[in-house]
Amino acid sequence: KKAYKNGLADAIVREEFLDNSLSEFLSEILKNNQQNKFLIKRNKAKSSRNLFEHLLFGKYLIYHLAQKDLFNKTKGFYIAPFYALEVVKKTYGSNISKGLKIELKAFCELAIGEISKNLIEIFFTNEALKKDSGVENSDIKAQTVENSAVIGAGIMGGGIAWAFANSDINVRIKDVANDGIALGYKQVAKNFAQLLKIRKLTKSEVAMKTSRVTSSVDYNGFKTVDFAVEAVPENMVIKKKILSELETKISDNAIIASNTSSLSITEMSHSLQKPERFVGMHFFNPVNRMPLVEIIKGEKTSDEAIATAVALSKKLKKTPIVVKDVAGFLVNRILLPFMNEASYLLQDGATITEIDNEIEKFGMPMGPFILADVVGIDVGVKVAHSLYESYGERMEVSAILDEIYNNHKELLGKKSNKGFYNYPSKEVNRNIYKILSEVKKSKNIKEINVTKLDIIDRTILTMVNEASKCLEENVVKDAKYLDMAMIMGAGFPAFRGGVLRYADHVGIKNVVEKLQNLQDRFGARFEVSELLLEMAQNNQKFYN
């Protein structure tokens, strides 16, 4: 419709009327040759364009507005669209030979650039993931999933139920009360409404897909379920109780998955009679927008369960990456230290806006304090504490986060309209600085000079270091899969190629020197991974 409105298409018709409309279209062209209504309309549009482009510098206004629009969309991080616009500007009205030379020069400059190479690497990694079954044994076949269930109908549960229904899989939602089920249906309806608004689906398609969602406050209808996802709150005792109960209500062949962001799959499996059919399946919030699913293999998880979870994730139009069952799994284990270090920078004297602005300039979709508010400060700190319990001193939670978590329960972030920022105004919450002042006094924290480079090095190299430790422990298959997980699950800038590809760009020896310097200044948080030390000594890179 937009192409027709802008004069790029001669006619537009509904598919049902194509035969009649096509006949009329051809008849008009054949009957009137150069004077048909379509050419007349084209010529009028051309005259209008010519008038605008040559009058009052209209052509330059178009370029200016296009460039402004490109910057709003790319924030200047992706240069190829700007090159393309410049080629149009330089070649408009020129002869073909001159135009092709200008285009060739621009293409060659882009093709050998770092961003081009990074994005090409990401493309091939993504293609490899599409073909990866998640298991080494090619004889292992995934089970077919036609009927699913989601236990726990909150925002995440409703989002997962929507993903099943949107992929034409029947889904049964269960919660302890009808109010909870209503919340799940509300999330399903909200996600479908967005697709309807942007015309990805029609009203009839939404109705058909929504009809695949049924609900119950008990386990009625669960015997026909092929795949059940538990999505209750992050509490080990509650999850174990639900899983033990669920196992008695479904068939012996059904796969059971837990949607958890940090709790041990192996520990949960102790509540089951058949732990081999139990797998972790960490969806990221919001489910309808985040493409990554971490597939977590417990000690006794079977290859068939992994293969089924991977195949199902792909059917849900997600990108699954199999990870080891360790605290925080992969993405949260790398991302939470980044957010924690940002709060240490705040204690050391940097401001909330300085830190967030520098991180966004680096290319992250949002600064760490905005991210903390979006996730929920209580949720983030809870996960940070679980990482500290597992990994010790290098994951010690900052004093300011502990203070907010323990004594300022009203500061939950966006969901309570108050966190590091106030909402909906998005202005910095000045009360944070009052709390910070008291923390500094009680903990005798002295301010230091924090530069822009300090902000980037301390936050981003923290991620690099932890990512390296994940590779040491075989948490994920390889550096490429790790980088893809961080791009899709944490929003690490794709134009930089991922956390470890960024490390290669900086130089492994340089990374190690920076980390060692930070370790001397700040202690165990920056203890350099053995893998990085070995790579620096042998002059190696993560990518060959």
Coordinates of C-alpha atoms in Angstrom, one line a residue:
K1 CA 0.0 0.0 0.0
K2 CA 2.8 2.3 0.8
A3 CA 4.5 1.6 -2.5
Y4 CA 1.3 2.3 -4.4
K5 CA 0.8 5.6 -2.4
N6 CA 4.4 6.6 -3.3
G7 CA 4.0 5.8 -7.0
L8 CA 6.3 2.8 -7.0
A9 CA 3.4 0.4 -8.0
D10 CA 0.8 1.0 -10.7
A11 CA -2.0 -0.9 -9.1
I12 CA -3.0 -2.8 -5.9
V13 CA -5.7 -5.4 -5.6
R14 CA -6.8 -8.1 -3.2
E15 CA -5.7 -11.6 -4.2
E16 CA -9.3 -12.8 -4.4
F17 CA -9.9 -10.3 -7.3
L18 CA -6.6 -10.8 -9.1
D19 CA -8.0 -12.5 -12.2
N20 CA -10.5 -9.8 -13.1
S21 CA -8.2 -7.0 -12.1
L22 CA -5.3 -8.4 -14.1
S23 CA -7.5 -8.6 -17.2
E24 CA -8.5 -5.0 -16.9
F25 CA -4.9 -3.9 -16.2
L26 CA -3.6 -5.6 -19.4
S27 CA -6.6 -4.4 -21.5
E28 CA -5.9 -0.8 -20.5
I29 CA -2.2 -1.1 -21.4
L30 CA -2.8 -2.8 -24.8
K31 CA -5.7 -0.6 -25.8
N32 CA -4.1 2.8 -25.1
N33 CA -0.4 2.0 -25.5
Q34 CA 1.4 5.3 -24.4
Q35 CA -1.7 7.0 -23.2
N36 CA -3.0 4.5 -20.6
K37 CA -4.0 5.7 -17.2
F38 CA -1.0 4.1 -15.5
L39 CA 1.6 5.9 -17.6
I40 CA -0.3 9.1 -17.2
K41 CA -0.2 8.7 -13.4
R42 CA 3.5 7.9 -13.6
N43 CA 4.3 11.0 -15.5
K44 CA 2.3 13.2 -13.1
A45 CA 4.2 11.7 -10.2
K46 CA 7.5 12.2 -12.0
S47 CA 6.7 15.8 -12.6
S48 CA 5.9 16.3 -8.9
R49 CA 9.1 14.7 -7.9
N50 CA 11.2 16.7 -10.3
L51 CA 9.5 19.9 -9.1
F52 CA 10.3 19.1 -5.5
E53 CA 13.8 17.8 -6.1
H54 CA 15.0 20.9 -8.1
L55 CA 13.0 23.6 -6.3
L56 CA 14.4 25.1 -3.1
F57 CA 17.0 22.4 -2.7
G58 CA 14.4 19.7 -2.2
K59 CA 16.9 17.0 -3.2
Y60 CA 19.2 18.0 -0.4
L61 CA 16.4 18.1 2.1
I62 CA 15.5 14.5 1.2
Y63 CA 19.1 13.4 1.8
H64 CA 19.2 15.3 5.1
L65 CA 15.9 13.7 6.3
A66 CA 17.0 10.3 5.2
Q67 CA 20.3 10.6 7.0
K68 CA 18.6 11.8 10.2
D69 CA 16.2 8.8 10.0
L70 CA 19.1 6.4 9.5
F71 CA 20.9 7.8 12.5
N72 CA 17.8 7.4 14.7
K73 CA 17.5 3.7 13.6
T74 CA 21.2 2.8 13.8
K75 CA 22.6 5.3 16.3
G76 CA 25.5 5.6 13.9
F77 CA 26.8 2.1 14.8
Y78 CA 26.1 0.5 11.4
I79 CA 27.8 2.5 8.6
A80 CA 26.7 0.6 5.5
P81 CA 23.3 2.4 5.2
F82 CA 25.1 5.8 5.3
Y83 CA 27.5 4.6 2.6
A84 CA 24.5 3.5 0.5
L85 CA 22.8 6.9 1.0
E86 CA 26.1 8.7 0.0
V87 CA 26.3 6.5 -3.2
V88 CA 22.7 7.6 -4.1
K89 CA 23.6 11.2 -3.5
K90 CA 26.8 11.1 -5.6
T91 CA 25.4 9.0 -8.5
Y92 CA 22.0 10.6 -8.9
G93 CA 21.8 11.8 -12.5
S94 CA 25.3 10.6 -13.4
N95 CA 26.0 8.1 -16.2
I96 CA 26.1 4.4 -15.5
S97 CA 29.9 4.1 -15.8
K98 CA 30.7 6.8 -13.3
G99 CA 27.9 5.5 -11.0
L100 CA 29.2 1.9 -10.9
K101 CA 32.7 3.1 -10.1
I102 CA 31.4 5.1 -7.1
E103 CA 29.3 2.2 -5.9
L104 CA 32.3 -0.3 -6.3
K105 CA 34.6 1.9 -4.2
A106 CA 32.0 2.2 -1.4
F107 CA 31.3 -1.6 -1.5
C108 CA 35.1 -2.5 -1.3
E109 CA 35.6 -0.2 1.7
L110 CA 32.7 -1.7 3.5
A111 CA 33.5 -5.4 2.6
I112 CA 36.9 -5.3 4.2
G113 CA 35.7 -3.4 7.3
E114 CA 35.5 -4.8 10.8
I115 CA 31.8 -4.5 11.1
S116 CA 31.2 -6.4 7.8
K117 CA 33.4 -9.2 9.0
N118 CA 31.7 -9.4 12.4
L119 CA 28.2 -9.5 10.9
I120 CA 29.2 -12.1 8.3
E121 CA 30.6 -14.3 11.2
I122 CA 27.3 -13.9 13.0
F123 CA 25.4 -14.9 9.9
F124 CA 27.4 -18.2 9.6
T125 CA 27.1 -18.9 13.3
N126 CA 23.3 -18.5 13.1
E127 CA 23.2 -20.8 10.1
A128 CA 25.2 -23.4 12.1
L129 CA 22.8 -23.1 15.0
K130 CA 19.8 -23.8 12.7
K131 CA 21.4 -27.1 11.7
D132 CA 22.6 -28.1 15.3
S133 CA 20.4 -30.7 16.9
G134 CA 21.9 -30.0 20.3
V135 CA 23.4 -33.5 20.7
E136 CA 26.4 -35.2 19.2
N137 CA 24.7 -38.5 18.3
S138 CA 23.0 -38.0 15.0
D139 CA 20.8 -41.1 15.6
I140 CA 18.9 -39.4 18.4
K141 CA 15.6 -38.1 17.2
A142 CA 13.5 -35.4 18.7
Q143 CA 9.9 -36.2 19.8
T144 CA 7.1 -34.6 18.0
V145 CA 5.2 -32.0 20.1
E146 CA 1.6 -31.3 19.2
N147 CA 0.1 -30.7 22.7
S148 CA 1.9 -28.7 25.3
A149 CA 1.2 -27.3 28.8
V150 CA 2.5 -24.4 30.9
I151 CA 2.3 -24.5 34.7
G152 CA 2.3 -21.0 36.1
A153 CA 0.4 -18.3 34.2
G154 CA 2.3 -15.1 35.0
I155 CA 3.9 -12.8 32.5
M156 CA 6.5 -15.4 31.6
G157 CA 4.0 -18.3 31.6
G158 CA 1.6 -16.3 29.4
G159 CA 4.4 -15.4 27.1
I160 CA 5.5 -19.0 26.7
A161 CA 1.9 -20.1 26.1
W162 CA 1.6 -17.5 23.4
A163 CA 4.8 -18.8 21.7
F164 CA 3.2 -22.3 21.6
A165 CA -0.1 -21.0 20.2
N166 CA 1.6 -18.7 17.7
S167 CA 3.4 -21.8 16.3
D168 CA 0.1 -23.7 16.1
I169 CA 0.8 -26.0 19.0
N170 CA -2.1 -26.7 21.4
V171 CA -1.3 -25.4 24.9
R172 CA -3.0 -26.0 28.3
I173 CA -2.4 -23.3 30.9
K174 CA -2.5 -24.2 34.6
D175 CA -2.5 -22.0 37.6
V176 CA -3.7 -22.3 41.2
A177 CA -6.5 -19.7 40.7
N178 CA -8.5 -18.2 37.9
D179 CA -6.9 -14.8 38.5
G180 CA -3.6 -16.3 37.6
I181 CA -5.0 -17.9 34.5
A182 CA -6.6 -14.6 33.5
L183 CA -3.2 -12.9 33.7
G184 CA -1.8 -15.6 31.3
Y185 CA -4.6 -15.0 28.8
K186 CA -4.1 -11.3 29.1
Q187 CA -0.4 -11.8 28.1
V188 CA -1.4 -14.0 25.2
A189 CA -4.0 -11.5 24.0
K190 CA -1.5 -8.6 24.3
N191 CA 1.2 -10.4 22.2
F192 CA -1.3 -11.3 19.5
A193 CA -2.7 -7.7 19.5
Q194 CA 0.8 -6.4 18.7
L195 CA 1.0 -8.8 15.7
L196 CA -2.4 -7.7 14.6
K197 CA -1.4 -4.0 14.8
I198 CA 1.6 -4.4 12.6
R199 CA -0.4 -6.7 10.2
K200 CA 1.7 -9.8 10.7
L201 CA -1.6 -11.6 11.4
T202 CA -5.2 -11.1 10.4
K203 CA -8.1 -11.2 12.9
S204 CA -9.1 -14.6 11.7
E205 CA -5.6 -15.9 12.2
V206 CA -5.4 -14.5 15.7
A207 CA -8.8 -16.1 16.5
M208 CA -7.6 -19.5 15.2
K209 CA -4.3 -19.4 17.2
T210 CA -5.9 -18.1 20.4
S211 CA -8.4 -21.0 20.2
R212 CA -5.4 -23.3 20.8
V213 CA -5.1 -22.0 24.3
T214 CA -7.1 -23.7 27.0
S215 CA -6.8 -23.6 30.8
S216 CA -7.5 -25.3 34.1
V217 CA -6.9 -24.9 37.8
D218 CA -6.1 -28.6 38.0
Y219 CA -4.3 -31.2 35.9
N220 CA -7.4 -32.1 33.8
G221 CA -6.3 -32.8 30.2
F222 CA -2.6 -33.3 31.0
K223 CA -2.5 -36.9 29.9
T224 CA -2.4 -35.9 26.3
V225 CA 0.5 -33.4 26.8
D226 CA 3.8 -34.1 24.9
F227 CA 5.8 -31.3 26.5
A228 CA 5.2 -29.4 29.7
V229 CA 7.0 -26.2 30.8
E230 CA 7.0 -25.3 34.5
A231 CA 7.1 -21.5 34.8
V232 CA 6.4 -20.8 38.5
P233 CA 8.4 -18.3 40.7
E234 CA 12.1 -18.7 41.1
N235 CA 12.0 -20.8 44.3
M236 CA 13.6 -24.2 44.5
V237 CA 11.2 -25.6 47.1
I238 CA 8.1 -24.5 45.1
K239 CA 9.5 -25.7 41.8
K240 CA 10.4 -29.2 43.3
K241 CA 6.9 -29.5 44.7
I242 CA 5.2 -28.6 41.4
L243 CA 7.5 -30.9 39.3
S244 CA 7.0 -33.9 41.6
E245 CA 3.2 -33.3 41.3
L246 CA 3.3 -32.7 37.6
E247 CA 5.2 -36.0 36.9
T248 CA 2.2 -38.0 38.2
K249 CA -0.3 -36.2 35.9
I250 CA 1.3 -36.6 32.5
S251 CA 2.2 -39.6 30.3
D252 CA 5.5 -41.5 30.8
N253 CA 6.8 -40.3 27.5
A254 CA 6.2 -36.6 28.0
I255 CA 9.2 -34.2 28.4
I256 CA 9.2 -31.8 31.3
A257 CA 11.1 -28.5 31.2
S258 CA 11.7 -25.8 33.8
N259 CA 11.8 -22.2 32.8
T260 CA 14.4 -20.9 35.2
S261 CA 17.0 -18.1 35.0
S262 CA 19.5 -19.4 37.5
L263 CA 18.3 -22.4 39.6
S264 CA 20.1 -25.8 39.2
I265 CA 18.4 -28.2 36.8
T266 CA 20.2 -31.1 38.4
E267 CA 19.0 -30.1 41.9
M268 CA 15.4 -29.8 40.6
S269 CA 15.6 -33.2 39.0
H270 CA 16.0 -34.9 42.4
S271 CA 12.3 -34.4 42.9
L272 CA 11.5 -36.6 39.8
Q273 CA 11.2 -40.3 39.3
K274 CA 12.5 -40.0 35.7
P275 CA 15.1 -37.2 35.8
E276 CA 16.3 -38.2 32.3
R277 CA 13.2 -36.6 30.7
F278 CA 13.8 -33.3 32.6
V279 CA 15.5 -30.3 30.9
G280 CA 16.0 -26.6 31.5
M281 CA 14.5 -24.2 29.0
H282 CA 15.3 -20.6 29.9
F283 CA 13.2 -18.2 27.9
F284 CA 14.1 -14.5 28.0
N285 CA 11.7 -11.8 28.9
P286 CA 9.7 -10.6 26.9
V287 CA 9.2 -14.0 25.2
N288 CA 7.6 -12.5 22.1
R289 CA 10.6 -10.4 21.3
M290 CA 13.7 -12.2 22.7
P291 CA 15.0 -14.8 20.3
L292 CA 17.3 -16.8 22.6
V293 CA 16.4 -19.9 24.6
E294 CA 19.1 -21.5 26.8
I295 CA 18.7 -25.3 26.8
I296 CA 20.2 -26.6 30.1
K297 CA 21.4 -30.2 30.4
G298 CA 21.2 -31.6 33.9
E299 CA 23.4 -34.5 35.1
K300 CA 20.8 -37.1 34.1
T301 CA 19.1 -35.3 31.2
S302 CA 18.8 -37.6 28.2
D303 CA 20.0 -36.7 24.7
E304 CA 16.4 -37.2 23.5
A305 CA 15.1 -34.6 26.0
I306 CA 17.8 -32.1 24.8
A307 CA 17.1 -32.8 21.1
T308 CA 13.3 -32.4 21.7
A309 CA 13.8 -29.1 23.5
V310 CA 16.1 -27.8 20.8
A311 CA 13.7 -28.8 18.0
L312 CA 10.7 -27.4 19.8
S313 CA 12.6 -24.0 20.3
K314 CA 13.2 -23.8 16.6
K315 CA 9.5 -24.5 15.9
L316 CA 8.7 -21.6 18.2
K317 CA 11.0 -19.5 16.0
K318 CA 13.6 -19.2 18.7
T319 CA 17.4 -19.8 18.6
P320 CA 18.3 -22.5 21.1
I321 CA 21.8 -22.8 22.6
V322 CA 22.7 -25.8 24.8
V323 CA 24.5 -24.8 28.0
K324 CA 25.9 -26.6 31.1
D325 CA 24.0 -26.6 34.4
V326 CA 26.0 -24.0 36.3
A327 CA 24.9 -21.1 38.4
G328 CA 23.5 -18.4 36.2
F329 CA 23.9 -20.7 33.2
L330 CA 25.6 -18.6 30.4
V331 CA 24.0 -15.3 29.8
N332 CA 23.1 -14.3 33.3
R333 CA 26.5 -15.5 34.6
I334 CA 28.2 -13.0 32.2
L335 CA 25.7 -10.2 32.4
L336 CA 25.1 -9.9 36.1
P337 CA 28.8 -9.2 36.9
F338 CA 28.6 -6.4 34.3
M339 CA 25.6 -4.9 36.1
N340 CA 27.3 -5.4 39.5
E341 CA 30.5 -3.6 38.3
A342 CA 28.4 -0.7 37.2
S343 CA 27.2 -0.3 40.8
Y344 CA 30.8 -0.4 42.0
L345 CA 31.6 2.4 39.6
L346 CA 28.7 4.4 41.1
Q347 CA 30.1 3.9 44.6
D348 CA 33.5 5.0 43.3
G349 CA 32.2 8.4 42.1
A350 CA 30.7 8.0 38.6
T351 CA 27.1 9.1 38.2
I352 CA 24.2 7.0 37.0
T353 CA 23.8 9.0 33.8
E354 CA 27.5 9.0 33.0
I355 CA 27.7 5.2 33.3
D356 CA 24.5 4.5 31.3
N357 CA 25.5 7.0 28.6
E358 CA 28.9 5.5 28.1
I359 CA 27.6 2.0 27.9
E360 CA 25.0 3.0 25.3
K361 CA 27.7 4.8 23.3
F362 CA 29.6 1.5 23.3
G363 CA 26.6 -0.1 21.7
M364 CA 24.6 -1.8 24.4
P365 CA 20.8 -1.3 23.9
M366 CA 20.5 0.3 27.3
G367 CA 22.7 1.2 30.2
P368 CA 23.1 -1.1 33.2
F369 CA 20.9 1.0 35.6
I370 CA 18.1 1.2 33.1
L371 CA 18.4 -2.5 32.5
A372 CA 18.3 -3.1 36.3
D373 CA 15.1 -1.2 36.5
V374 CA 13.6 -3.1 33.6
V375 CA 14.5 -6.5 35.0
G376 CA 13.6 -5.5 38.5
I377 CA 16.3 -4.6 41.0
D378 CA 15.0 -7.2 43.4
V379 CA 15.2 -9.9 40.8
G380 CA 18.7 -8.9 39.6
V381 CA 20.2 -8.7 43.1
K382 CA 18.7 -12.1 44.0
V383 CA 20.4 -13.7 41.0
A384 CA 23.6 -11.8 41.9
H385 CA 23.6 -13.2 45.4
S386 CA 23.1 -16.8 44.0
L387 CA 26.2 -16.2 41.8
Y388 CA 28.2 -14.9 44.8
E389 CA 27.2 -18.1 46.7
S390 CA 28.5 -20.2 43.8
Y391 CA 31.6 -18.4 42.6
G392 CA 32.7 -16.6 45.7
E393 CA 34.7 -13.4 46.1
R394 CA 34.9 -12.3 42.5
M395 CA 31.1 -12.1 42.4
E396 CA 30.7 -10.1 45.7
V397 CA 27.6 -7.9 45.5
S398 CA 28.2 -4.2 45.8
A399 CA 27.2 -2.4 49.0
I400 CA 24.7 -0.1 47.3
L401 CA 22.8 -3.0 45.7
D402 CA 22.7 -4.8 49.0
E403 CA 21.4 -1.7 50.8
I404 CA 18.6 -1.2 48.2
Y405 CA 17.7 -4.9 48.3
N406 CA 17.6 -5.2 52.0
N407 CA 16.3 -1.9 53.2
H408 CA 14.4 -0.1 50.3
K409 CA 11.8 -2.6 49.2
E410 CA 9.9 0.2 47.4
L411 CA 12.8 0.6 44.9
L412 CA 12.0 -2.3 42.6
G413 CA 12.5 -0.5 39.3
K414 CA 10.0 0.1 36.5
K415 CA 7.4 -2.2 38.0
S416 CA 7.1 0.0 41.1
N417 CA 7.8 3.3 39.2
K418 CA 10.9 3.9 41.3
G419 CA 14.4 2.5 41.0
F420 CA 17.6 4.1 39.7
Y421 CA 15.2 6.2 37.7
N422 CA 11.6 7.5 38.3
Y423 CA 8.9 6.4 35.9
P424 CA 7.3 7.4 33.6
S425 CA 9.4 10.5 33.6
K426 CA 12.7 8.5 33.3
E427 CA 14.5 11.1 35.4
V428 CA 17.3 9.9 37.7
N429 CA 15.9 9.1 41.2
R430 CA 17.8 11.6 43.4
N431 CA 17.0 9.4 46.5
I432 CA 19.5 6.9 45.2
Y433 CA 22.3 9.4 45.8
K434 CA 21.1 9.9 49.4
I435 CA 21.2 6.2 50.0
L436 CA 24.6 6.0 48.3
S437 CA 25.9 8.8 50.6
E438 CA 24.9 6.8 53.7
V439 CA 26.4 3.6 52.3
K440 CA 29.7 5.4 51.6
K441 CA 29.8 6.7 55.2
S442 CA 29.0 3.4 56.8
K443 CA 31.4 1.4 54.6
N444 CA 34.1 4.0 54.5
I445 CA 34.1 4.1 50.7
K446 CA 36.4 6.8 49.3
E447 CA 35.7 8.3 45.9
I448 CA 38.2 8.0 43.1
N449 CA 38.6 9.6 39.7
V450 CA 36.5 7.5 37.2
T451 CA 37.2 8.2 33.5
K452 CA 35.1 7.3 30.5
L453 CA 37.6 4.6 29.6
D454 CA 37.4 3.2 33.2
I455 CA 33.6 2.7 32.7
I456 CA 34.1 0.7 29.5
D457 CA 37.1 -1.3 30.7
R458 CA 35.6 -2.2 34.1
T459 CA 32.2 -3.3 32.8
I460 CA 32.9 -4.8 29.4
L461 CA 36.2 -6.5 30.4
T462 CA 34.3 -8.0 33.3
M463 CA 32.1 -9.7 30.7
V464 CA 35.1 -10.8 28.6
N465 CA 36.8 -12.4 31.7
E466 CA 33.7 -14.3 32.8
A467 CA 33.0 -15.4 29.2
S468 CA 36.5 -16.8 29.1
K469 CA 35.9 -18.7 32.4
C470 CA 32.7 -20.1 30.8
L471 CA 34.7 -21.5 27.9
E472 CA 37.3 -22.9 30.4
E473 CA 34.4 -24.9 32.1
N474 CA 32.8 -26.0 28.8
V475 CA 29.6 -24.2 29.7
V476 CA 28.9 -23.7 26.0
K477 CA 30.1 -25.4 22.8
D478 CA 32.5 -22.7 21.6
A479 CA 33.3 -19.0 21.4
K480 CA 30.9 -18.4 18.4
Y481 CA 27.9 -19.9 20.3
L482 CA 28.8 -17.9 23.4
D483 CA 28.9 -14.7 21.4
M484 CA 25.6 -15.4 19.7
A485 CA 24.0 -16.1 23.1
M486 CA 25.2 -12.7 24.4
I487 CA 24.0 -10.9 21.3
M488 CA 20.6 -12.5 21.4
G489 CA 20.1 -12.8 25.1
A490 CA 21.8 -9.7 26.5
G491 CA 21.9 -7.3 23.5
F492 CA 25.6 -7.2 23.2
P493 CA 26.2 -5.1 20.1
A494 CA 26.2 -7.3 16.9
F495 CA 28.4 -4.8 15.1
R496 CA 31.2 -5.7 17.6
G497 CA 30.7 -9.4 16.8
G498 CA 30.1 -10.5 20.4
V499 CA 32.0 -10.4 23.7
L500 CA 34.9 -12.6 22.7
R501 CA 35.3 -11.2 19.2
Y502 CA 35.5 -7.8 20.8
A503 CA 38.3 -9.2 23.0
D504 CA 40.2 -10.3 19.8
H505 CA 39.7 -6.8 18.4
V506 CA 41.2 -5.2 21.6
G507 CA 44.0 -7.8 21.6
I508 CA 44.2 -10.7 24.1
K509 CA 47.5 -9.4 25.6
N510 CA 46.0 -6.0 26.0
V511 CA 42.9 -7.4 27.7
V512 CA 45.1 -9.4 30.1
E513 CA 47.2 -6.3 30.9
K514 CA 44.1 -4.2 31.6
L515 CA 42.5 -7.0 33.8
Q516 CA 45.7 -7.4 35.8
N517 CA 45.9 -3.7 36.4
L518 CA 42.3 -3.7 37.5
Q519 CA 43.0 -6.7 39.7
D520 CA 45.8 -4.9 41.4
R521 CA 43.5 -1.9 42.1
F522 CA 40.2 -3.7 43.0
G523 CA 41.0 -7.2 43.9
A524 CA 39.4 -10.6 43.1
R525 CA 36.6 -9.2 40.9
F526 CA 39.1 -8.9 38.1
E527 CA 41.1 -12.1 38.7
V528 CA 42.2 -13.1 35.1
S529 CA 40.9 -16.4 33.8
E530 CA 43.5 -19.1 33.1
L531 CA 42.4 -19.4 29.5
L532 CA 43.1 -15.7 28.8
L533 CA 46.5 -15.9 30.5
E534 CA 47.3 -19.0 28.3
M535 CA 46.1 -17.3 25.2
A536 CA 48.1 -14.2 25.8
Q537 CA 51.2 -16.2 26.4
N538 CA 50.7 -18.2 23.2
N539 CA 49.6 -15.2 21.1
Q540 CA 46.2 -16.8 20.4
K541 CA 42.8 -15.5 19.5
F542 CA 39.2 -16.7 20.1
Y543 CA 38.6 -16.5 16.4
N544 CA 41.1 -17.7 13.8

